[in-house]
PDB file of N, CA and C in Angstrom:
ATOM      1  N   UNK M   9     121.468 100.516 103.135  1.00 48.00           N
ATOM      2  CA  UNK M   9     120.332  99.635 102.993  1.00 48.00           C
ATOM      3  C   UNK M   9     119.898  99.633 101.535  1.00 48.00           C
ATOM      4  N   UNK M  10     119.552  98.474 101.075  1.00 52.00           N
ATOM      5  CA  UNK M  10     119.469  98.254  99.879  1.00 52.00           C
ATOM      6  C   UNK M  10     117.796  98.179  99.235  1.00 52.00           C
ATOM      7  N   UNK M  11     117.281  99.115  98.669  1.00 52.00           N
ATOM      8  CA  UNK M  11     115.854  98.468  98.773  1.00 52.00           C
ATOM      9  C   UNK M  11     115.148  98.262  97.473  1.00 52.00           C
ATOM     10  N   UNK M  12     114.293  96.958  97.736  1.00 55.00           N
ATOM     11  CA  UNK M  12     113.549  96.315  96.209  1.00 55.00           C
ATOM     12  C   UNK M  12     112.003  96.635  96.690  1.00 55.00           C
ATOM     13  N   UNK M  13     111.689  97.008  95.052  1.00 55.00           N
ATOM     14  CA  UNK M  13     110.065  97.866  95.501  1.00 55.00           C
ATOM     15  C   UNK M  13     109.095  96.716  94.184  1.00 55.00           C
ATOM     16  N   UNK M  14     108.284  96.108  94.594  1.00 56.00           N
ATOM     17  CA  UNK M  14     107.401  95.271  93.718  1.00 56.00           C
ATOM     18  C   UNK M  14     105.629  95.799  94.343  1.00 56.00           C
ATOM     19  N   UNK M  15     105.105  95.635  92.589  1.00 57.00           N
ATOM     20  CA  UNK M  15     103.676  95.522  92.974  1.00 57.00           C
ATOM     21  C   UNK M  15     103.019  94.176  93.266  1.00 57.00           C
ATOM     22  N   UNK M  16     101.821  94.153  94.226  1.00 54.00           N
ATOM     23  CA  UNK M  16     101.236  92.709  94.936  1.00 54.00           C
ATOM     24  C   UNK M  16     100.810  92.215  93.916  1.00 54.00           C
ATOM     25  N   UNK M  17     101.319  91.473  92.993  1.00 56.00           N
ATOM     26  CA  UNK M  17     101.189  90.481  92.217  1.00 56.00           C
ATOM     27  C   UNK M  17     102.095  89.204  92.692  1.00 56.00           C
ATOM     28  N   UNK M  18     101.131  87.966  91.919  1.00 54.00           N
ATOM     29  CA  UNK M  18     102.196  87.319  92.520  1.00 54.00           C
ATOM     30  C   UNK M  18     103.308  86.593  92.408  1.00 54.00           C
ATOM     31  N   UNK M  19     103.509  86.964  90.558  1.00 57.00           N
ATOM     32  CA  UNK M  19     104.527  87.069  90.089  1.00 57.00           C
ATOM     33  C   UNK M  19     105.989  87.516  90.346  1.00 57.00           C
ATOM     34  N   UNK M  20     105.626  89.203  90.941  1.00 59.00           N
ATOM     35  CA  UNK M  20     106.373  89.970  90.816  1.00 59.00           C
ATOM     36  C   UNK M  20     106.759  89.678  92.633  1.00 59.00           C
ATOM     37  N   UNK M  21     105.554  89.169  93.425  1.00 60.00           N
ATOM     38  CA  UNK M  21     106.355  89.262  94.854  1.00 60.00           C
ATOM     39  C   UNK M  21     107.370  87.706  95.261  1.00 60.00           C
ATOM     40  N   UNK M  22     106.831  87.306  94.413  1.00 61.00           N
ATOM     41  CA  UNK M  22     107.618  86.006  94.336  1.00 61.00           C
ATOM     42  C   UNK M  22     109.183  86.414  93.737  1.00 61.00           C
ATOM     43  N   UNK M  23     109.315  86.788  92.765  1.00 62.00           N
ATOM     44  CA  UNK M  23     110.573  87.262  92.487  1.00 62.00           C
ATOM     45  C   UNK M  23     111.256  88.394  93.653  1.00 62.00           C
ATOM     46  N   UNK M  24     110.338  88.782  93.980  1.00 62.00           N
ATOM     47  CA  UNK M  24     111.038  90.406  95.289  1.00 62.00           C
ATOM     48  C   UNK M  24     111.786  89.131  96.510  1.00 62.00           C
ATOM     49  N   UNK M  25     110.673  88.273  96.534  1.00 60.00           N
ATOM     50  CA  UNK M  25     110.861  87.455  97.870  1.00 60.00           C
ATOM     51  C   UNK M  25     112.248  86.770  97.794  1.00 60.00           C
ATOM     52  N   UNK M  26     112.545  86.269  96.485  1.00 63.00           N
ATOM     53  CA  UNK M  26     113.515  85.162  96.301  1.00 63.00           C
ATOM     54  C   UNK M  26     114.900  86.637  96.413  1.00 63.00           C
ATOM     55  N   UNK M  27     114.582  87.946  95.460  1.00 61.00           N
ATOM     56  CA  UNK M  27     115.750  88.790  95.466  1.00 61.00           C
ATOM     57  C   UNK M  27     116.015  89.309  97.461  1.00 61.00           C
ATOM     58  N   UNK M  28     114.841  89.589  98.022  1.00 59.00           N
ATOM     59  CA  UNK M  28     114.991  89.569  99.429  1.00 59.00           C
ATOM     60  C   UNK M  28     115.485  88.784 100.522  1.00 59.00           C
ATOM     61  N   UNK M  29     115.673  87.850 100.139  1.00 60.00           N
ATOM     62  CA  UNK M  29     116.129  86.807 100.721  1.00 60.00           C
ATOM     63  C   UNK M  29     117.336  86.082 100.363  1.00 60.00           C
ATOM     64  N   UNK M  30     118.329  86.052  99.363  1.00 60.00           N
ATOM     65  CA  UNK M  30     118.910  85.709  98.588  1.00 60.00           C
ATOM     66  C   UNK M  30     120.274  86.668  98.463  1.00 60.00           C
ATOM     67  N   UNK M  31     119.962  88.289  98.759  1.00 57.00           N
ATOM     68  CA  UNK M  31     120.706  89.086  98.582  1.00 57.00           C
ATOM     69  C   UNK M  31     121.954  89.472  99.467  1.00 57.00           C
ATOM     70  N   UNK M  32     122.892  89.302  99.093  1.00 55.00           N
ATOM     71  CA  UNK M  32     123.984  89.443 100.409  1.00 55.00           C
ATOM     72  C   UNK M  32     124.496  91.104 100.819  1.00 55.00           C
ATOM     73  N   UNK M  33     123.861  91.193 101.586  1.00 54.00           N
ATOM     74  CA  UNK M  33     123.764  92.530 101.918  1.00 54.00           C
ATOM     75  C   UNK M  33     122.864  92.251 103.204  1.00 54.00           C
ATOM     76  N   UNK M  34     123.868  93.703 104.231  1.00 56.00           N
ATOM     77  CA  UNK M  34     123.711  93.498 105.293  1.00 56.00           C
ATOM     78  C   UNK M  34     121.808  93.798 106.291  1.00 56.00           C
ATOM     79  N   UNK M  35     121.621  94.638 105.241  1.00 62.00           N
ATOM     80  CA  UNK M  35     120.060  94.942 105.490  1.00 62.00           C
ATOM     81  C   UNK M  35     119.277  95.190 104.224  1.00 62.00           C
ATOM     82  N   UNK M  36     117.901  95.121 104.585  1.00 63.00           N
ATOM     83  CA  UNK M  36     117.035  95.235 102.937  1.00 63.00           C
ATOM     84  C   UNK M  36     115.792  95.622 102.984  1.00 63.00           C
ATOM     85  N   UNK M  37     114.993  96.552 102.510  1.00 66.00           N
ATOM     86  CA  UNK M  37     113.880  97.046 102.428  1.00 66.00           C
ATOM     87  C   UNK M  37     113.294  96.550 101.729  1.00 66.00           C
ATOM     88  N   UNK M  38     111.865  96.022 101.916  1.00 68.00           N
ATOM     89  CA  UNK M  38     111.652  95.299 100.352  1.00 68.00           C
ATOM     90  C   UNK M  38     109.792  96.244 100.665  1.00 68.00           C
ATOM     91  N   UNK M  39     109.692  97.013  99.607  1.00 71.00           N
ATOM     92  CA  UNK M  39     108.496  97.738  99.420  1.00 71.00           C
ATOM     93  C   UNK M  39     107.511  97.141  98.709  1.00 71.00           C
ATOM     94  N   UNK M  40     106.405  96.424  99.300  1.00 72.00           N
ATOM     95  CA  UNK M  40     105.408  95.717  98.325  1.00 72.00           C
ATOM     96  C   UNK M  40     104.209  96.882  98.235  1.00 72.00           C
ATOM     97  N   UNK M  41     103.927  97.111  96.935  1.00 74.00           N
ATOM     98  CA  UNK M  41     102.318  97.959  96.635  1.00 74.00           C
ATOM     99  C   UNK M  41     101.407  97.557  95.940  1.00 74.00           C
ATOM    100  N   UNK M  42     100.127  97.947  97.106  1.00 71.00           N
ATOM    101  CA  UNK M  42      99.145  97.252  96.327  1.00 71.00           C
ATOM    102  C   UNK M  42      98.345  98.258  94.961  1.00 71.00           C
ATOM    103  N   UNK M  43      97.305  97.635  94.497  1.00 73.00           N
ATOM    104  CA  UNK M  43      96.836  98.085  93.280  1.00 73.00           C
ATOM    105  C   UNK M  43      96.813  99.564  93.153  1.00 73.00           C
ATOM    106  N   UNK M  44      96.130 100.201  94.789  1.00 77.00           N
ATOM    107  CA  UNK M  44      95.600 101.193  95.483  1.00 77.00           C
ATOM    108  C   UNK M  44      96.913 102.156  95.933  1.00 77.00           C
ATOM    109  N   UNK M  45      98.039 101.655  95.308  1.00 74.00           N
ATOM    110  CA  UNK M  45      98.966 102.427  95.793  1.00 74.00           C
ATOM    111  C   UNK M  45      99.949 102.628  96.986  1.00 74.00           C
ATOM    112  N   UNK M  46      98.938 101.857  98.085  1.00 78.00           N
ATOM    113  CA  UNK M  46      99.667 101.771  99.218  1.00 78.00           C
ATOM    114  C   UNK M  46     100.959 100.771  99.298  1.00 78.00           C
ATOM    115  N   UNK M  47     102.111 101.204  99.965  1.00 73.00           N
ATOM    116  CA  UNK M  47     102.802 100.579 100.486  1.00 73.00           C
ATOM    117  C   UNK M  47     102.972  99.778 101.530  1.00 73.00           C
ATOM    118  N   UNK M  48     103.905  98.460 101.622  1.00 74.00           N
ATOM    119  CA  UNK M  48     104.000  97.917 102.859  1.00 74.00           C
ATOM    120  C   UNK M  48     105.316  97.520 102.647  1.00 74.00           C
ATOM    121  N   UNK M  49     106.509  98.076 103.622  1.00 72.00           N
ATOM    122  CA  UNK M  49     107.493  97.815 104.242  1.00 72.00           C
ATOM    123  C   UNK M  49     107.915  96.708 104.536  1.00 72.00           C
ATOM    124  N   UNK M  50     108.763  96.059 104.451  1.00 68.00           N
ATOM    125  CA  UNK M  50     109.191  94.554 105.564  1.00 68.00           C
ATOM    126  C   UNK M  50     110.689  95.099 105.266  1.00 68.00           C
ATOM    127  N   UNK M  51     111.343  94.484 106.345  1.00 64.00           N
ATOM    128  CA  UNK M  51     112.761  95.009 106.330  1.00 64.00           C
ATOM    129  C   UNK M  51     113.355  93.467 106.633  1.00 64.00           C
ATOM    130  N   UNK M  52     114.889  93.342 106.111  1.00 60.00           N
ATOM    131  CA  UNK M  52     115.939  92.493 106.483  1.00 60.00           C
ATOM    132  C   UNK M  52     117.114  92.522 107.189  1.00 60.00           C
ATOM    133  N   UNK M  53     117.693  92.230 108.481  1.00 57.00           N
ATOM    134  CA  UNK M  53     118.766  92.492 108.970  1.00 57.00           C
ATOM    135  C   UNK M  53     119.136  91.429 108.808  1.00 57.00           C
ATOM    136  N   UNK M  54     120.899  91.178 109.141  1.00 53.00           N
ATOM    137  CA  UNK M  54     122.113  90.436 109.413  1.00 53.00           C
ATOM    138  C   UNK M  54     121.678  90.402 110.483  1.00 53.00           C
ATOM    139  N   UNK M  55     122.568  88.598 111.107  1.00 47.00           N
ATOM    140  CA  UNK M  55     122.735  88.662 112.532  1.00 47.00           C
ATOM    141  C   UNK M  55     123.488  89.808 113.150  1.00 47.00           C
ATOM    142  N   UNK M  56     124.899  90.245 112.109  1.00 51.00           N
ATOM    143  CA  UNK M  56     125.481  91.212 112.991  1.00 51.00           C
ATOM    144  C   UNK M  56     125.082  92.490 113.382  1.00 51.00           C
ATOM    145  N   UNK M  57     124.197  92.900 112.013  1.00 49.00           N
ATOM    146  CA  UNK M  57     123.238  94.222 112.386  1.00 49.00           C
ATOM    147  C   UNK M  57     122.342  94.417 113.703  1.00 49.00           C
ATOM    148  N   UNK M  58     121.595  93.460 113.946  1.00 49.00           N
ATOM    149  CA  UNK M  58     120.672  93.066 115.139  1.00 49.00           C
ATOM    150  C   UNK M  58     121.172  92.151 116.851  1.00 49.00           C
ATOM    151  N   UNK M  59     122.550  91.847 116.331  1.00 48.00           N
ATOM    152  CA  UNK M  59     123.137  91.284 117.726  1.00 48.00           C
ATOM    153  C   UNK M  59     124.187  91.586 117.777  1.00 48.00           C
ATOM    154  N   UNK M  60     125.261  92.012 117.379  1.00 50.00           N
ATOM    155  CA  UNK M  60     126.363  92.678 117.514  1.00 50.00           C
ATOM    156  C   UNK M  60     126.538  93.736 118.225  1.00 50.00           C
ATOM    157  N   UNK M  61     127.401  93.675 119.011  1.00 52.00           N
ATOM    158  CA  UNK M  61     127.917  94.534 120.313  1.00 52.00           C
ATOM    159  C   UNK M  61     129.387  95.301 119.975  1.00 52.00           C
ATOM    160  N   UNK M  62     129.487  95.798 120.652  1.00 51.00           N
ATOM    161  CA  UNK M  62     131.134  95.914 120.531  1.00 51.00           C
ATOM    162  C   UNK M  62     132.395  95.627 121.221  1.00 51.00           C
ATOM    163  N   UNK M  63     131.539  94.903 122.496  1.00 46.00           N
ATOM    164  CA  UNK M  63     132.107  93.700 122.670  1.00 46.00           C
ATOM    165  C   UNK M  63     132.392  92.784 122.166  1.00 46.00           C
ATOM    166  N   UNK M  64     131.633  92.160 121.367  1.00 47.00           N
ATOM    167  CA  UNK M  64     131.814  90.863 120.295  1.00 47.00           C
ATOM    168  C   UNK M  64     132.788  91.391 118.881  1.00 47.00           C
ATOM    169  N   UNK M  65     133.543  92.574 119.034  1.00 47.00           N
ATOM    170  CA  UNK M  65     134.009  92.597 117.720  1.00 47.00           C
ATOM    171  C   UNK M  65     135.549  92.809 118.132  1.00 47.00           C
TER     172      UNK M  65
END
């Protein structure tokens, strides 16, 4: 898992968003923090990460 860490600006989440979304890779952490330090998580899966069986392979 690949992960991009930006502070809540909205410069910088605009760029996280476009690298989060954009990135070819199968999953993605993208860590946004606010002024206060705190973190907030959002994650990215592949279809195959989240629906893939092993049947289907």
């Amino acid at each position: 898992m690949e992960i991009v860490h930006a502070r809540l600006e909205t410069h910088q989440v605009n760029v996280a968003w476009r690298t989060f979304l954009k990135r070819p890779v199968a999953s993605l952490a993208l860590l946004l923090e606010d002024p206060f330090g705190n973190l907030f998580e959002l994650y990215s899966h592949s279809y195959e990460d989240t629906y893939a069986s092993d049947y289907e392979q």
